[in-house]
CSV table of C-alpha atoms and ligand atoms in Angstrom, one decimal:
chain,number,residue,atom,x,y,z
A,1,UNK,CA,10.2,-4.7,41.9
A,2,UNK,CA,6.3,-4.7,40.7
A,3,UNK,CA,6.5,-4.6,36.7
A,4,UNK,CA,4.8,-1.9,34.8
A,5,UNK,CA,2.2,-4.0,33.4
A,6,UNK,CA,1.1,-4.8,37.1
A,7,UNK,CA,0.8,-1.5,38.1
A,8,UNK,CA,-2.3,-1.4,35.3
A,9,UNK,CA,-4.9,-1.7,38.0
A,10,UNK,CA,-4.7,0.6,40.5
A,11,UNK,CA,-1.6,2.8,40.2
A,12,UNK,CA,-2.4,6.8,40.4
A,13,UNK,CA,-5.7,6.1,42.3
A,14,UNK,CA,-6.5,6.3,45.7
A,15,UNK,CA,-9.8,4.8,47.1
A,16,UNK,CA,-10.5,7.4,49.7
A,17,UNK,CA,-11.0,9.9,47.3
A,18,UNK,CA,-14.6,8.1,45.9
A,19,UNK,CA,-16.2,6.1,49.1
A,20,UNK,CA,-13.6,3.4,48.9
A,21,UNK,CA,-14.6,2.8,45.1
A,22,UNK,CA,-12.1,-0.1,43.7
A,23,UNK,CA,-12.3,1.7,40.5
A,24,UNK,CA,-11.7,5.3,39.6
A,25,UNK,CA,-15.5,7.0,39.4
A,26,UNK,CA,-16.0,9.0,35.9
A,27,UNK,CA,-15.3,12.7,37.3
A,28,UNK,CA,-17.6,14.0,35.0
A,29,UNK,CA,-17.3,17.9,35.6
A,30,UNK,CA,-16.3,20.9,33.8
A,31,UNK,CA,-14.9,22.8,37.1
A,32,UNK,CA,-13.9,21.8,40.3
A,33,UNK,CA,-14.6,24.2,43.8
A,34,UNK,CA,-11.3,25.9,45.2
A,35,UNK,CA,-11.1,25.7,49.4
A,36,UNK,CA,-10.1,29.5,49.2
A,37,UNK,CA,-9.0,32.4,47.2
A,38,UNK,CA,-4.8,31.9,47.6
A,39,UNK,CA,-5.7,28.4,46.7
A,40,UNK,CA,-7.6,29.8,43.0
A,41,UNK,CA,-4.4,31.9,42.4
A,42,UNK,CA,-1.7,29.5,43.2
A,43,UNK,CA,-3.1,27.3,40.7
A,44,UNK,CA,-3.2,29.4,38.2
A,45,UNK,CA,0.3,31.0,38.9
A,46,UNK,CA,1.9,27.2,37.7
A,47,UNK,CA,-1.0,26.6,35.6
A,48,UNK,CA,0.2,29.3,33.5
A,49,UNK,CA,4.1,28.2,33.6
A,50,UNK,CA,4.2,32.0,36.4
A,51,UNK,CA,5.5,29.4,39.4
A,52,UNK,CA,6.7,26.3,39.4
A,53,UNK,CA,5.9,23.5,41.7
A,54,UNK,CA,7.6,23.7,44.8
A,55,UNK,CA,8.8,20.1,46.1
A,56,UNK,CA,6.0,18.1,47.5
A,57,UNK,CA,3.6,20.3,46.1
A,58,UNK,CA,0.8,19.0,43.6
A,59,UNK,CA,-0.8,21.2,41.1
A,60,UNK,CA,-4.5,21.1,42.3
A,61,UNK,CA,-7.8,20.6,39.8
A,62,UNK,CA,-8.8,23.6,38.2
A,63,UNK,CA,-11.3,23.4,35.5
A,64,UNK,CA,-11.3,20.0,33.3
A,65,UNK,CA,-9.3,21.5,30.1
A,66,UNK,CA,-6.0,22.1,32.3
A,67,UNK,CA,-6.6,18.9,35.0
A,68,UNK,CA,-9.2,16.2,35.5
A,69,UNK,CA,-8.9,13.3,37.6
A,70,UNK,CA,-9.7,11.0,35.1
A,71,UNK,CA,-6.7,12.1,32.8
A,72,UNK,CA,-4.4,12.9,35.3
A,73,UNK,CA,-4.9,8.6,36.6
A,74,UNK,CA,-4.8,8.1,32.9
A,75,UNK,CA,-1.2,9.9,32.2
A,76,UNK,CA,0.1,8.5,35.5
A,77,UNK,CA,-0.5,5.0,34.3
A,78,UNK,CA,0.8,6.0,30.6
A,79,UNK,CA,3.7,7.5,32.4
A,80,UNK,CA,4.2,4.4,34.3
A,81,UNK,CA,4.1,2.1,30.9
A,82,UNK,CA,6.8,4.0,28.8
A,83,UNK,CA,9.1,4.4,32.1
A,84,UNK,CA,9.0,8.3,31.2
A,85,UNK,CA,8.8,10.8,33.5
A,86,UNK,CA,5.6,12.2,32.4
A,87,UNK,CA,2.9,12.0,30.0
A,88,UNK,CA,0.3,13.6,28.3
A,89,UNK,CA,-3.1,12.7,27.0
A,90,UNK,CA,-5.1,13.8,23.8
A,91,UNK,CA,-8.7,13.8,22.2
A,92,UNK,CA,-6.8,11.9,19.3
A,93,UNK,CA,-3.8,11.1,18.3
A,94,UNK,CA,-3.5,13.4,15.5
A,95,UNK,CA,-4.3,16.1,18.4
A,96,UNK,CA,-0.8,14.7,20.6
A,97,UNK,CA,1.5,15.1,17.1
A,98,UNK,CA,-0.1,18.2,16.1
A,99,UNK,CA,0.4,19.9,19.4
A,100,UNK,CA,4.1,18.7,19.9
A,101,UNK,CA,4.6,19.7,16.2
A,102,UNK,CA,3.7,23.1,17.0
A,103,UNK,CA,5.4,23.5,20.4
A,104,UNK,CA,8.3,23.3,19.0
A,105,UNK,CA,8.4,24.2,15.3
A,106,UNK,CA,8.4,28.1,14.4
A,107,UNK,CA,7.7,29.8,11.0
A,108,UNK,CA,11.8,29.1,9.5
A,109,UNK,CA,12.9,26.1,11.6
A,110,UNK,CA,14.0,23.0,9.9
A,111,UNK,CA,12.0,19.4,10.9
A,112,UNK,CA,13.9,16.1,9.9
A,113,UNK,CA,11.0,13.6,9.0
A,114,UNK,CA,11.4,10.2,8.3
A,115,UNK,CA,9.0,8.5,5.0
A,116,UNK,CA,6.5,6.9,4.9
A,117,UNK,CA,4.5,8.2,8.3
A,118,UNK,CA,0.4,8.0,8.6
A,119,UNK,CA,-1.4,9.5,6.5
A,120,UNK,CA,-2.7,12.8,8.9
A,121,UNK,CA,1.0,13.0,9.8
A,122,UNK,CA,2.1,12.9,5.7
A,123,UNK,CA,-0.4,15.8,5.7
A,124,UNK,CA,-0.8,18.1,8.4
A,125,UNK,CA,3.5,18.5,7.5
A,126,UNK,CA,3.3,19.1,3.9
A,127,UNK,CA,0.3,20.6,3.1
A,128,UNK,CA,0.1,23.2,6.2
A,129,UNK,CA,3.5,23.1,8.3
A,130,UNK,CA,5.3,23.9,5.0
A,131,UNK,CA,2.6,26.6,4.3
A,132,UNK,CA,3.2,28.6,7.5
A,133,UNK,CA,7.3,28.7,6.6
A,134,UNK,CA,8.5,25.3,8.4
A,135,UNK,CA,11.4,24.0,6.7
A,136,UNK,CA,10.9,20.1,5.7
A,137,UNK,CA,13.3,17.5,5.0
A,138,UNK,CA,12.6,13.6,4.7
A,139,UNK,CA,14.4,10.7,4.6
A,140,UNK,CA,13.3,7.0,4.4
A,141,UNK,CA,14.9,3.8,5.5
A,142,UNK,CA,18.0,2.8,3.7
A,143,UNK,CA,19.2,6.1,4.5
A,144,UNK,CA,22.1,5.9,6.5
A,145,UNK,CA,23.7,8.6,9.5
A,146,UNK,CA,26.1,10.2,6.5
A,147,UNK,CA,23.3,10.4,3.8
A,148,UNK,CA,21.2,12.2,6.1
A,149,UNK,CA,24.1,14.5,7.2
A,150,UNK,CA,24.8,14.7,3.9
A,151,UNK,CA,21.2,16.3,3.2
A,152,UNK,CA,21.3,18.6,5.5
A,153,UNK,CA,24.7,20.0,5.0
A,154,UNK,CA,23.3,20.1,1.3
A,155,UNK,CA,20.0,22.3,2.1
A,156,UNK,CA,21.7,24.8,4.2
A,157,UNK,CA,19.1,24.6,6.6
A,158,UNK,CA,21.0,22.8,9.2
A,159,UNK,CA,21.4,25.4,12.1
A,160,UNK,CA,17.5,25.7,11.5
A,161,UNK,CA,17.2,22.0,12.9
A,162,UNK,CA,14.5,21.7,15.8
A,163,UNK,CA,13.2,18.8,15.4
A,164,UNK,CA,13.8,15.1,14.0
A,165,UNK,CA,10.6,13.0,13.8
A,166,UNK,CA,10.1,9.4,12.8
A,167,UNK,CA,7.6,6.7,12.7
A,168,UNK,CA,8.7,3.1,13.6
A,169,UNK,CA,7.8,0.3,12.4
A,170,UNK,CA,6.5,2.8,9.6
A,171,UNK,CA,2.5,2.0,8.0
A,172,UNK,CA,1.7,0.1,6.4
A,173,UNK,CA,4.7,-2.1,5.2
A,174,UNK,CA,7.0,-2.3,8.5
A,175,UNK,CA,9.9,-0.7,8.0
A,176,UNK,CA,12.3,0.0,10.6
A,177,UNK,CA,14.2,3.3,11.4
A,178,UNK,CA,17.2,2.9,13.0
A,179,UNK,CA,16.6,4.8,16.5
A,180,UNK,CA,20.4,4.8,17.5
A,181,UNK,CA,21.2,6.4,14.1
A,182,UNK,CA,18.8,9.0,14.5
A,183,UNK,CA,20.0,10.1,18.2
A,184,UNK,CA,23.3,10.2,16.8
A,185,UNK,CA,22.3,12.8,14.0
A,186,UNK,CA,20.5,14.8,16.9
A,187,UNK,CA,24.2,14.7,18.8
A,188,UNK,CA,26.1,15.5,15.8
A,189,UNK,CA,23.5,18.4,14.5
A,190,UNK,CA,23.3,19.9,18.4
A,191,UNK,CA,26.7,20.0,19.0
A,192,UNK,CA,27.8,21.7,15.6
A,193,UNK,CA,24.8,24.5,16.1
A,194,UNK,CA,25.1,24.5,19.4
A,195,UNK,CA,21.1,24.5,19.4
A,196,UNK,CA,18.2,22.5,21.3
A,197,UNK,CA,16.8,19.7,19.0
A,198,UNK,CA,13.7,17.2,20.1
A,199,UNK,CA,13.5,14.2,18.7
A,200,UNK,CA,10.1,12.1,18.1
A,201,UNK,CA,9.4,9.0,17.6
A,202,UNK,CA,5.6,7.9,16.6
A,203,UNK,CA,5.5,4.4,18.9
A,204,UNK,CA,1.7,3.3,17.9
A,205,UNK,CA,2.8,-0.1,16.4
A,206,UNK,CA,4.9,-1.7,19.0
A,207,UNK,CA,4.8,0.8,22.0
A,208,UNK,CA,5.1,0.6,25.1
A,209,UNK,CA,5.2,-3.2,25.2
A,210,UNK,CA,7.8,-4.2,22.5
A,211,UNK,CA,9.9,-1.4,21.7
A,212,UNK,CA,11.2,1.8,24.1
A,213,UNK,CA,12.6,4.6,22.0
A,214,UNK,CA,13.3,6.6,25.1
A,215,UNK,CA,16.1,4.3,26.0
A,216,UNK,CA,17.3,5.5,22.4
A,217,UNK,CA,17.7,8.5,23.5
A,218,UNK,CA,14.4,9.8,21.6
A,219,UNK,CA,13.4,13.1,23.7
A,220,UNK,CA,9.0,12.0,23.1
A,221,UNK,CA,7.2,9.5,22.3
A,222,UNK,CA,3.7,10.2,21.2
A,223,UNK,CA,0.7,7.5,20.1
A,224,UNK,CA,-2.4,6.8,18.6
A,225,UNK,CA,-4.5,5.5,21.8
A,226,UNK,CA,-6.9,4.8,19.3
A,227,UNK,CA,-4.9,1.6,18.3
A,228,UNK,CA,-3.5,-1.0,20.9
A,229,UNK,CA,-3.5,1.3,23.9
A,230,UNK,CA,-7.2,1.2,23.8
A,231,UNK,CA,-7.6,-1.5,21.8
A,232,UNK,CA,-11.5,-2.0,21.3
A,233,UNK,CA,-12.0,0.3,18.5
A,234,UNK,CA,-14.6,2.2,20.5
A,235,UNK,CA,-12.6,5.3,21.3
A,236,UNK,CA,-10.6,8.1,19.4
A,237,UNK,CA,-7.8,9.1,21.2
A,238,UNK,CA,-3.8,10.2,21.5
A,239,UNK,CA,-0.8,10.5,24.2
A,240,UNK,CA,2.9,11.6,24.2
A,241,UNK,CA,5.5,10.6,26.7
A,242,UNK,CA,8.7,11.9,28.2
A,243,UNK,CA,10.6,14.1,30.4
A,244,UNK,CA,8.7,16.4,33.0
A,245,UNK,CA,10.2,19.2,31.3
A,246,UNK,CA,9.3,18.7,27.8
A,247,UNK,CA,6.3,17.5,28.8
A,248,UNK,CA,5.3,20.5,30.5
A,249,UNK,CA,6.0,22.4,27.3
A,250,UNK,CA,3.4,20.0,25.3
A,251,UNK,CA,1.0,20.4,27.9
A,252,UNK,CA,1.3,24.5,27.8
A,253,UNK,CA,0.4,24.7,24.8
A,254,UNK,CA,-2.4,21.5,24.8
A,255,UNK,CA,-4.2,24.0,27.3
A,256,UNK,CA,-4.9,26.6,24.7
A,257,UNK,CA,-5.6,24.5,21.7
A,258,UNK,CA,-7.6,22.7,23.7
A,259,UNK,CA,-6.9,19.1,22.5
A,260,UNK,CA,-7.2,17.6,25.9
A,261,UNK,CA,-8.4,14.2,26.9
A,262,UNK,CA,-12.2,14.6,28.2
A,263,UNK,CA,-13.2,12.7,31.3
A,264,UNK,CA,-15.2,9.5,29.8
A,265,UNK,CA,-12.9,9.0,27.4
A,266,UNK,CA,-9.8,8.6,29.8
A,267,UNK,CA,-11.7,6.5,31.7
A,268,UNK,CA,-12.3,4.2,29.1
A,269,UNK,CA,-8.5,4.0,28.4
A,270,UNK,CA,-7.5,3.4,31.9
A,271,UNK,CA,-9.8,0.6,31.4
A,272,UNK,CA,-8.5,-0.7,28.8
A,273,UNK,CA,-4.6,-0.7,30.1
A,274,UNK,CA,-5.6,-3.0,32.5
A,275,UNK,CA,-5.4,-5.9,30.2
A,276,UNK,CA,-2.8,-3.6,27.4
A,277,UNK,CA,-0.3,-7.1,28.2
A,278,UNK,CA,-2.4,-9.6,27.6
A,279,UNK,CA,-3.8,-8.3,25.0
A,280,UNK,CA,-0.7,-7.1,22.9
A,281,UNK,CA,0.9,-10.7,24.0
A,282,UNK,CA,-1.8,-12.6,22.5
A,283,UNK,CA,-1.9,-11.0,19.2
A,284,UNK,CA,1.9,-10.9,18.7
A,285,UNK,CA,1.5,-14.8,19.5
A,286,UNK,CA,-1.2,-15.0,16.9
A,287,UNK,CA,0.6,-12.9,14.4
A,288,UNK,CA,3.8,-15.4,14.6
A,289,UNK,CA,1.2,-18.8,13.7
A,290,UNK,CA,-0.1,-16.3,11.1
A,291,UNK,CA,2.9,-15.1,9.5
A,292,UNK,CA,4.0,-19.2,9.5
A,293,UNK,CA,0.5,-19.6,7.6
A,294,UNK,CA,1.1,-17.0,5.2
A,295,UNK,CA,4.2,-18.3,3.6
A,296,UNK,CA,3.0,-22.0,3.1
A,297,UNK,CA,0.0,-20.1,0.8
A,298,UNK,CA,0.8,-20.4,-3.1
A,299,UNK,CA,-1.4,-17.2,-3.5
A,300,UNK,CA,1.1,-14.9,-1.5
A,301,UNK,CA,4.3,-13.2,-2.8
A,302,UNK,CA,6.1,-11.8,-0.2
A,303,UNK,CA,5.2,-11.5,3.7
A,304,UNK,CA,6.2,-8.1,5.7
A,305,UNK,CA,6.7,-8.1,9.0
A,306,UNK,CA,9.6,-7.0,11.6
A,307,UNK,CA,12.1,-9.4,12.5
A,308,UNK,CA,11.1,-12.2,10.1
A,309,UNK,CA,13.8,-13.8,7.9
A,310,UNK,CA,12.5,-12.7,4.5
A,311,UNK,CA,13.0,-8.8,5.6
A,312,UNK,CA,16.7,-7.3,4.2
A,313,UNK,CA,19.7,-8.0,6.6
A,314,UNK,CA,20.1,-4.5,7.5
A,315,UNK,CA,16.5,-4.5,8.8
A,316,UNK,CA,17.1,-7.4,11.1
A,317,UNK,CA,20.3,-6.1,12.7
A,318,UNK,CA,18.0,-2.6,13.3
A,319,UNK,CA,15.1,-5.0,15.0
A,320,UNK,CA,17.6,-7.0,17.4
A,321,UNK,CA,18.7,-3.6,18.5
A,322,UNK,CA,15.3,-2.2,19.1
A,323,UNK,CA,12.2,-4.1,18.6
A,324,UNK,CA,11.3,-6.9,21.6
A,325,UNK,CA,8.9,-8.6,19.2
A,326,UNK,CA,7.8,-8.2,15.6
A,327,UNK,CA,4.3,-6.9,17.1
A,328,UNK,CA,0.6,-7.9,15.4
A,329,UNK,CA,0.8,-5.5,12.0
A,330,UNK,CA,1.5,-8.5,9.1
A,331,UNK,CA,1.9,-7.0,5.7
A,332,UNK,CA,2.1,-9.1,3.0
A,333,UNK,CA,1.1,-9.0,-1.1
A,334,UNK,CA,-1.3,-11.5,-3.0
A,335,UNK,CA,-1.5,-12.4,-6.5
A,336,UNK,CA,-3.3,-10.6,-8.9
A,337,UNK,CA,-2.7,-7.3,-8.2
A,338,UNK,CA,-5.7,-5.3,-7.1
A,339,UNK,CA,-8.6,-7.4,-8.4
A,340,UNK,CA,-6.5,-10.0,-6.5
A,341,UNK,CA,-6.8,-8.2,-3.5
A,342,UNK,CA,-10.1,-6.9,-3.6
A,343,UNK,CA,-11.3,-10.8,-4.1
A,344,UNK,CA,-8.9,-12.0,-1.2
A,345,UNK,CA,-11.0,-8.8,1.2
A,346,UNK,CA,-14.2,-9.5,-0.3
A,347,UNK,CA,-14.1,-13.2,0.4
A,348,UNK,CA,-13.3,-12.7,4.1
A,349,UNK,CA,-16.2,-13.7,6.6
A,350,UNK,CA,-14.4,-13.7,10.2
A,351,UNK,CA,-11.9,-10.9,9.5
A,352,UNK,CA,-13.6,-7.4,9.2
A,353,UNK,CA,-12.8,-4.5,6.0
A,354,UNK,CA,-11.7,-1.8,7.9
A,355,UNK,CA,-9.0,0.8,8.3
A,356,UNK,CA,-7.6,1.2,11.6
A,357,UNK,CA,-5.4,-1.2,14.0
A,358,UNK,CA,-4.6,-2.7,17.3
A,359,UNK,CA,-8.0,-3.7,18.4
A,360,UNK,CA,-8.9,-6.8,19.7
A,361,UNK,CA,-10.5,-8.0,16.7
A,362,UNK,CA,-8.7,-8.9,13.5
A,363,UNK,CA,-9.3,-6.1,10.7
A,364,UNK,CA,-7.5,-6.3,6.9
A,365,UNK,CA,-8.1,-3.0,4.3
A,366,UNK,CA,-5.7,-2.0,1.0
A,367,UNK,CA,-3.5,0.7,1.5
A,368,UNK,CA,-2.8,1.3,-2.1
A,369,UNK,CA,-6.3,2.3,-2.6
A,370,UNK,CA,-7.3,3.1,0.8
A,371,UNK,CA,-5.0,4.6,3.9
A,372,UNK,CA,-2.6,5.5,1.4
A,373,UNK,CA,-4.4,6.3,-1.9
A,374,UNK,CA,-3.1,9.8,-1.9
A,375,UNK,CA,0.3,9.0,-2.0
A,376,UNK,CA,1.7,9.7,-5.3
A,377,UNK,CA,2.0,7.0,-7.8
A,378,UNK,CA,6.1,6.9,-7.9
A,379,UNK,CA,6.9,7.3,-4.4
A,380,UNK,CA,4.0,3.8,-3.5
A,381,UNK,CA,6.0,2.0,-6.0
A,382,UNK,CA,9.5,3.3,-4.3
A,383,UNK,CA,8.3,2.1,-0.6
A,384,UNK,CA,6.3,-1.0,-1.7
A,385,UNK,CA,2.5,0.2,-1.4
A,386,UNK,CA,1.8,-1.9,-4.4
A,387,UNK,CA,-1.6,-3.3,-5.6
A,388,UNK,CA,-1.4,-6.3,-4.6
A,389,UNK,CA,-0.3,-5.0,-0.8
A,390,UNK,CA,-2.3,-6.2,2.5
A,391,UNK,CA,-2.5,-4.8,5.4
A,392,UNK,CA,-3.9,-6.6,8.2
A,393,UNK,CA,-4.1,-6.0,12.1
A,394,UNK,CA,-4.3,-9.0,14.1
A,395,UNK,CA,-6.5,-9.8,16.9
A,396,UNK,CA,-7.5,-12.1,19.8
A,397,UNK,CA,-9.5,-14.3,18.1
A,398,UNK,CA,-8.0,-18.1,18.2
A,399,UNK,CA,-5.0,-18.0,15.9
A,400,UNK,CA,-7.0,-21.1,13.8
A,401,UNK,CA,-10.1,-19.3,13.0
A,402,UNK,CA,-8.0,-16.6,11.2
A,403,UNK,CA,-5.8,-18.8,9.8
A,404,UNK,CA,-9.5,-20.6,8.1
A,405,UNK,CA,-10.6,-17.1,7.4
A,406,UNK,CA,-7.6,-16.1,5.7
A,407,UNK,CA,-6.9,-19.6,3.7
A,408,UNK,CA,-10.5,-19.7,2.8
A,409,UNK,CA,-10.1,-16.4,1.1
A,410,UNK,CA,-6.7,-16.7,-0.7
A,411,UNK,CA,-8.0,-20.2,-2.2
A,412,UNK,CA,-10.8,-18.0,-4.3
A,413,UNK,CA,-8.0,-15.4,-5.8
B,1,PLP,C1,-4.0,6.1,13.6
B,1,PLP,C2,-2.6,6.6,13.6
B,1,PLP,C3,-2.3,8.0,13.9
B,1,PLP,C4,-3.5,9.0,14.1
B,1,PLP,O1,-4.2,8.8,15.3
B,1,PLP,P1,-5.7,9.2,15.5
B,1,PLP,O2,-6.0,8.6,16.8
B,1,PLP,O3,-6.5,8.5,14.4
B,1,PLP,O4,-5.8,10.7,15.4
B,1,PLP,C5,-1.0,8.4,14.0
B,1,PLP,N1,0.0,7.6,13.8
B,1,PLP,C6,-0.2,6.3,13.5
B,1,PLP,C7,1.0,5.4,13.3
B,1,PLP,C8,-1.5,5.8,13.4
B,1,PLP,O5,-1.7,4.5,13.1
């Protein structure tokens, strides 16, 4: 069988379409011509969930915020990646959570959330879900299935539960969330309210190449593009992955919010998922020689990153279970707190000062002042945002030339 990463190329397209172009043209229109009348309101009939698709039958192009060849290739090929049945592509990937957020979550349901989670996540959930009357309960890694069952028994809330969400490995210092766990509390919840519940997981760090939380049993998947999937920091963009059905749902409501993929964009992504493997490979590769750097360094105090020996047993036996490779996010802490850090940033010359991840060049920032300066004081110290805390994103340049860049930096703190 062809593996997914092969299919990278060409899959979704068909060259007859474009003059026998190789490559997918940029369909670069708002609307697109119908052959007849009963072909206009067929569309629309399943474009507006009135019909569904009878067997065999495609939903033709309508008018580029419903369909465009571009994203259509695009979620094909996204579709193809994750091994879901489906997929759906966003203007940003704040766009892809916000949208399945609000398919699913009324005014008075209950969301699970796991802490921490990015920073527009954090946000968009406390500061205007909460507003409009969603329910909102976290929990954080060394919660286990019967402290969170526990909790919710506790609130009262739990025949509210719609939807659990999580974010592994969680930004910036790589903590995992035990996927089997959550899938169990979904089971347990379901069965005792005898009510729907989706579960989430944000893959941006190691999906789709090192870890599948649809095997899990996690219902969606959803992603920054922005990060590895497009990889060159030149685009701003979001997907979510999973069953035709659900999918469908997301993609409802995508159409009248609007947050849809637009044509250029997409086929800048399905660009850059031709080389998603090699890519992803190489800076896992270079993340493991860095990681090795990092501890021989008498200016670093502890080194974060999934699967490595220094991170709690409990967190290991999670990553065999889930995780096919620690990935290219290496947190780790330097002496001398945030003057410490600020020195180590200011001092590098390869390596670039920028937020952001997963592109093919190597960037470091400081979440504790940066990403995740408005996290409150007590709960950075809980989850280990300290000041002395790194965050850096690996990329393809040769694994010695950031190893220089790095020791030449941590010699001046
Ligand atoms: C960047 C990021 C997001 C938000 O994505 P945008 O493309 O910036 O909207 C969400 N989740 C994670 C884990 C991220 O790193």
């Amino acid at each position: 069988m062809v593996k997914k990463e092969s299919h990278m190329m060409s899959y979704g397209y068909n060259p007859d379409w474009s003059e026998g172009s190789v490559k997918p043209p940029i369909f670069q229109t708002s609307t697109f011509v119908f052959k007849n009348a009963a072909e206009g309101k067929r569309f629309f009939e399943v474009a507006y969930a009135k019909s569904k698709l009878k067997k065999n039958e495609q939903l033709g192009l309508i008018y580029s915020r419903l369909n465009n060849p571009n994203m259509q290739i695009l979620e094909e090929r996204l579709a193809v990646l994750e091994g879901s049945e489906d997929a759906a592509a966003f203007v940003s990937g704040m766009s892809a959570i916000s949208t399945v957020m609000l398919a699913f979550l009324k005014p008075g349901d209950l969301l699970l959330i796991s802490n921490p989670t990015y920073g527009g996540t954090h946000t968009f959930v406390n500061n205007y879900l909460k507003e409009i009357g969603v329910h909102v309960i976290s929990f954080d890694f060394d919660h286990n299935y019967d402290d969170i069952l526990n909790k919710l028994k506790q609130s009262g809330l739990e025949n509210k539960l719609k939807m659990i969400y999580v974010e592994t490995p969680a930004n910036p210092t790589n903590t995992l969330i035990d996927l089997k766990m959550v899938n169990d509390v979904k089971k347990t919840i379901s069965k005792k309210i005898g009510g729907e519940i989706i579960s989430v997981c944000d893959n941006t760090y190691l999906g789709p190449i090192w870890q599948n939380p649809l095997e899990f049993g996690i219902d969606l998947t959803c992603y920054s593009a922005t990060k590895f999937l497009n990889g060159h920091s030149d685009v701003i963009a979001g997907a979510v992955m999973g069953s035709k059905d659900v999918i469908s749902q997301v993609k409802y409501l995508r159409t009248f919010l609007g947050g849809m993929i637009a044509p250029y964009t997409a086929w800048l992504l399905t660009r850059s998922l031709e080389t998603l493997h090699v890519r992803m490979n190489y800076q896992a590769e270079n993340s493991i020689k860095i990681v090795d750097f990092l501890k021989t360094h008498k200016n670093v105090l502890s080194i974060y990153y999934p699967g490595d020996e220094n991170m709690d047993q409990r967190q290991n036996q999670i990553y065999k279970r889930q995780c096919n490779h620690g990935g290219a996010m290496v947190a780790f802490t330097v002496k001398g707190n945030e003057k410490g850090a600020f020195k180590f940033l200011d001092s590098l010359k390869l390596i670039k000062l920028a937020v952001s991840l997963g592109s093919n060049e190597s960037l470091a920032q400081h979440p504790y002042s940066m990403t995740h300066s408005d996290v409150p004081e007590d709960v950075k110290n809980s989850i280990g945002i300290t000041e002395g805390l790194i965050r850096l994103s690996v990329g393809i340049e040769y694994a010695d030339d950031i190893i220089n860049d790095l020791k030449q930096a941590l010699d001046i703190i």
